[in-house]
Coordinates of C-alpha atoms and ligand atoms in Angstrom, one line a residue:
M1 CA -19.9 14.0 7.4
T2 CA -17.7 11.5 9.2
G3 CA -13.9 11.6 9.0
A4 CA -13.9 8.4 7.1
T5 CA -16.4 9.8 4.5
M6 CA -14.3 12.9 4.1
Q7 CA -11.2 10.8 3.6
A8 CA -13.0 8.7 1.0
D9 CA -14.2 11.8 -0.8
Y10 CA -10.7 13.2 -0.9
W11 CA -9.4 10.1 -2.7
H12 CA -12.3 9.8 -5.1
Q13 CA -11.6 13.4 -6.1
K14 CA -7.9 12.7 -6.6
W15 CA -8.7 9.9 -8.9
A16 CA -11.4 11.8 -10.7
D17 CA -9.0 14.7 -11.3
N18 CA -6.2 12.4 -12.2
K19 CA -4.1 14.0 -9.4
I20 CA -2.2 10.8 -8.7
G21 CA 1.4 12.0 -8.2
F22 CA 2.0 8.9 -5.9
H23 CA 1.5 6.5 -8.9
Q24 CA 4.8 5.2 -10.3
E25 CA 5.1 4.3 -14.0
R26 CA 7.3 1.3 -13.2
A27 CA 7.6 -1.2 -10.4
N28 CA 9.1 0.2 -7.2
K29 CA 12.9 -0.3 -7.0
R30 CA 12.8 -1.0 -3.3
L31 CA 10.3 -3.7 -3.9
E32 CA 12.4 -5.3 -6.6
H33 CA 15.6 -5.1 -4.5
H34 CA 14.3 -6.1 -1.1
W35 CA 11.4 -8.6 -1.7
P36 CA 13.8 -11.6 -2.1
E37 CA 15.2 -10.8 1.4
L38 CA 11.8 -11.9 2.9
G39 CA 12.8 -15.5 2.1
L40 CA 9.2 -16.5 1.2
A41 CA 8.4 -19.8 -0.5
G42 CA 7.3 -17.8 -3.6
D43 CA 3.7 -19.1 -4.1
E44 CA 2.1 -17.0 -1.4
T45 CA -0.9 -14.6 -1.9
V46 CA 0.3 -11.1 -1.1
F47 CA -2.1 -8.6 0.5
V48 CA -1.6 -5.2 -1.1
P49 CA -3.6 -2.6 1.0
L50 CA -4.6 0.7 -0.6
C51 CA -3.2 -0.6 -3.9
G52 CA -4.3 2.1 -6.3
K53 CA -3.3 0.9 -9.8
S54 CA 0.2 0.1 -8.7
L55 CA 2.5 -1.7 -11.1
D56 CA 4.0 -3.3 -8.1
M57 CA 1.1 -5.8 -8.2
L58 CA 2.1 -6.8 -11.7
W59 CA 5.7 -7.3 -10.5
L60 CA 4.7 -9.5 -7.6
H61 CA 2.4 -11.5 -9.9
R62 CA 5.3 -12.0 -12.4
Q63 CA 7.3 -13.5 -9.5
G64 CA 4.7 -16.3 -9.3
L65 CA 2.8 -14.8 -6.4
S66 CA -0.9 -14.3 -6.2
V67 CA -2.2 -10.8 -5.3
L68 CA -5.1 -9.5 -3.3
G69 CA -5.5 -5.8 -3.4
V70 CA -8.0 -3.4 -1.8
E71 CA -8.7 0.0 -3.2
L72 CA -11.5 2.6 -2.7
S73 CA -11.5 3.9 -6.2
E74 CA -13.2 1.8 -8.9
K75 CA -11.6 4.1 -11.5
A76 CA -8.1 3.1 -10.2
V77 CA -8.9 -0.6 -10.5
Q78 CA -10.5 -0.4 -13.9
S79 CA -7.4 1.5 -15.1
F80 CA -5.1 -1.1 -13.6
F81 CA -6.6 -3.8 -15.8
S82 CA -7.1 -1.7 -18.9
D83 CA -3.8 0.2 -18.9
N84 CA -2.0 -3.2 -18.7
A85 CA -4.2 -4.9 -21.3
L86 CA -5.3 -7.4 -18.7
T87 CA -8.7 -9.1 -18.6
C88 CA -10.9 -9.5 -15.6
E89 CA -14.4 -10.5 -14.4
Q90 CA -16.4 -8.6 -11.8
H91 CA -18.9 -9.6 -9.2
E92 CA -20.2 -8.1 -5.9
S93 CA -19.5 -9.8 -2.6
D94 CA -19.9 -8.6 1.0
G95 CA -20.3 -5.0 -0.1
F96 CA -17.1 -5.1 -2.3
L97 CA -17.0 -5.0 -6.0
V98 CA -14.5 -7.8 -6.8
F99 CA -12.3 -7.7 -9.9
T100 CA -10.8 -11.1 -10.6
G101 CA -8.1 -11.3 -13.2
T102 CA -8.5 -13.8 -16.0
A103 CA -6.1 -15.4 -18.6
E104 CA -2.6 -13.9 -17.9
A105 CA -4.0 -11.9 -14.9
Q106 CA -5.3 -15.0 -13.2
G107 CA -4.1 -14.8 -9.6
I108 CA -4.7 -11.1 -9.3
Q109 CA -7.9 -10.1 -7.4
I110 CA -8.7 -6.5 -6.3
L111 CA -11.6 -5.6 -3.9
V112 CA -13.1 -2.2 -4.6
G113 CA -14.2 -0.8 -1.3
D114 CA -13.1 0.4 2.1
Y115 CA -10.1 -1.3 3.8
F116 CA -11.8 -0.8 7.1
S117 CA -14.6 -3.1 6.0
L118 CA -12.3 -6.0 5.4
T119 CA -12.4 -8.9 7.9
P120 CA -9.8 -11.6 8.5
D121 CA -11.9 -14.0 6.4
H122 CA -11.2 -11.9 3.3
L123 CA -7.5 -12.4 3.9
H124 CA -7.5 -16.0 5.2
H125 CA -5.3 -17.1 2.2
C126 CA -2.8 -14.2 2.5
K127 CA 0.6 -15.1 3.9
A128 CA 2.5 -12.1 2.7
L129 CA 2.1 -8.3 2.7
Y130 CA 3.3 -5.4 0.5
D131 CA 2.5 -2.0 1.8
R132 CA 3.7 1.1 -0.1
A133 CA 2.4 4.6 0.6
S134 CA -0.5 3.6 2.9
L135 CA 0.6 4.9 6.2
I136 CA 1.9 8.1 4.6
A137 CA -1.5 8.6 2.9
M138 CA -3.3 9.1 6.3
N139 CA -3.2 11.5 9.2
Q140 CA -2.1 10.2 12.6
D141 CA -5.6 9.2 13.8
M142 CA -6.5 7.3 10.7
R143 CA -3.0 5.8 10.7
S144 CA -3.5 4.3 14.2
S145 CA -6.8 2.8 13.1
Y146 CA -5.2 1.5 9.9
A147 CA -2.3 -0.2 11.9
A148 CA -4.7 -1.7 14.5
H149 CA -6.9 -3.1 11.7
L150 CA -3.8 -4.6 9.9
G151 CA -3.0 -6.4 13.1
R152 CA -6.5 -7.8 13.3
L153 CA -6.6 -8.8 9.6
L154 CA -3.3 -10.7 9.2
A155 CA -2.7 -14.2 10.4
P156 CA 0.3 -15.0 12.7
G157 CA 3.5 -15.5 10.6
T158 CA 2.4 -13.3 7.7
R159 CA 5.5 -11.5 6.5
G160 CA 6.0 -8.6 4.2
L161 CA 7.6 -5.3 3.2
L162 CA 6.5 -1.9 4.4
L163 CA 7.9 1.2 2.6
A164 CA 7.6 4.6 4.4
I165 CA 9.0 8.1 4.0
S166 CA 9.9 10.7 6.6
Y167 CA 10.8 14.3 6.3
D168 CA 11.1 17.6 8.2
E169 CA 7.4 18.3 9.1
G170 CA 8.2 21.9 9.7
R171 CA 8.7 22.4 6.0
M172 CA 5.7 20.6 4.5
E173 CA 2.2 19.5 5.5
G174 CA 1.0 16.1 4.3
P175 CA -0.3 14.2 2.6
P176 CA 2.0 12.5 2.0
F177 CA 2.6 12.5 5.8
S178 CA 5.9 11.9 7.4
V179 CA 6.1 8.5 9.1
P180 CA 9.4 8.2 11.0
Q181 CA 10.7 5.0 12.5
E182 CA 9.4 5.8 16.0
N183 CA 6.0 6.2 14.6
V184 CA 6.2 2.9 12.7
H185 CA 7.2 1.1 15.9
E186 CA 4.5 2.9 17.9
L187 CA 1.8 2.0 15.4
L188 CA 2.8 -1.6 14.5
G189 CA 5.0 -2.7 17.4
E190 CA 2.3 -4.4 19.4
H191 CA 1.3 -6.9 16.6
F192 CA 4.4 -7.1 14.4
D193 CA 8.0 -7.9 14.7
I194 CA 9.7 -5.0 12.8
G195 CA 13.1 -5.0 11.2
E196 CA 14.7 -2.3 9.2
L197 CA 16.1 -3.6 5.9
A198 CA 17.4 -0.3 4.4
H199 CA 17.5 3.4 4.9
Y200 CA 17.9 5.7 1.9
S201 CA 18.4 9.5 2.5
G202 CA 19.0 12.5 0.3
P203 CA 17.5 15.3 -1.9
E204 CA 17.7 13.1 -5.0
R205 CA 14.7 11.1 -3.6
L206 CA 12.4 14.1 -3.5
G207 CA 10.8 13.4 -6.9
N208 CA 7.4 15.2 -7.1
L209 CA 7.9 16.6 -3.6
A210 CA 10.8 18.8 -4.7
D211 CA 8.4 21.7 -5.2
R212 CA 6.8 21.6 -1.8
G213 CA 9.6 23.1 0.3
L214 CA 11.5 19.9 1.4
E215 CA 15.3 19.8 1.1
T216 CA 15.7 16.1 1.6
L217 CA 13.7 12.9 2.2
D218 CA 14.3 9.7 4.1
E219 CA 12.9 6.4 2.8
R220 CA 12.9 3.2 4.9
V221 CA 12.2 -0.3 4.0
Y222 CA 10.9 -2.5 6.9
V223 CA 10.2 -6.1 7.1
L224 CA 7.1 -6.9 9.2
T225 CA 6.2 -10.3 10.6
R226 CA 2.8 -10.8 12.3
N227 CA 3.4 -12.1 15.9
P228 CA 2.1 -15.4 16.9
Ligands
SAM301 C1 -1.0 7.2 -1.7 S1 -2.0 6.2 -2.7 C2 -1.0 4.8 -2.8 C3 -1.4 3.8 -3.9 C4 -0.5 2.6 -4.1 N1 -0.2 1.9 -2.8 C5 0.7 3.0 -4.8 O1 1.8 2.7 -4.3 O2 0.6 3.6 -5.9 C6 -3.3 5.7 -1.5 C7 -4.4 4.9 -2.1 O3 -5.3 4.4 -1.1 C8 -6.6 4.5 -1.5 N2 -7.4 4.5 -0.3 C9 -7.4 5.6 0.6 N3 -8.2 5.2 1.7 C10 -8.6 3.9 1.5 C11 -9.5 3.0 2.2 N4 -10.0 3.4 3.4 N5 -9.7 1.8 1.7 C12 -9.2 1.5 0.4 N6 -8.4 2.3 -0.3 C13 -8.1 3.5 0.2 C14 -6.7 5.8 -2.4 O4 -7.8 5.8 -3.3 C15 -5.3 5.7 -3.1 O5 -5.4 5.1 -4.3

């Protein structure tokens, strides 16, 4: 079994067992607060890698943006549409099962399949990015491949938010993995201009990680711009 297959099995099992502690029952506060700081035109298509059934996609869509997500789990994507009483159509293309929102969900498209199988053609219309909990979902090796692929996929000028957490790795083993600032720069610095918009720190941010031995947690909000 390859590392990629093991990783896929891990996530399919999480969704099958409904062990999705990462899922938030409302749109992310950092997204709501910091998205306007990107200064986008407001009609972009936002690429949302490893999107799960995140309500952040709905929030982005409500701002007038289109959304293109990619997610391994078909169950997650089915739930995204059904939980939110949204309609969609499905078809297969390029090895992906494509869910295209209809009626009020028009403008939301989610590709079910492997992020690493995406090509720049899939994302040719995306000029914005929203990435929450992708880097922290992967070990260091996978994270490097993820970041290099993101550089290949996104066109110059694409701009977006990246949310990542970091913590004392002596106290807890991931996932979620700790992805400190230095690691973000090491992973993405070659292809992206990286700015730090905000840093939040303290035990009150632990949420469902409070039981895993951590005493505090750092959250950082970065703005990424794909280099020319
Ligand atoms: C930690 S969750 C984050 C989900 C979402 N971003 C959120 O904020 O709720 C990571 C998600 O990535 C998906 N995933 C993991 N590896 C993937 C891959 N190679 N391609 C597409 N999706 C993947 C998992 O199924 C899972 O739903």
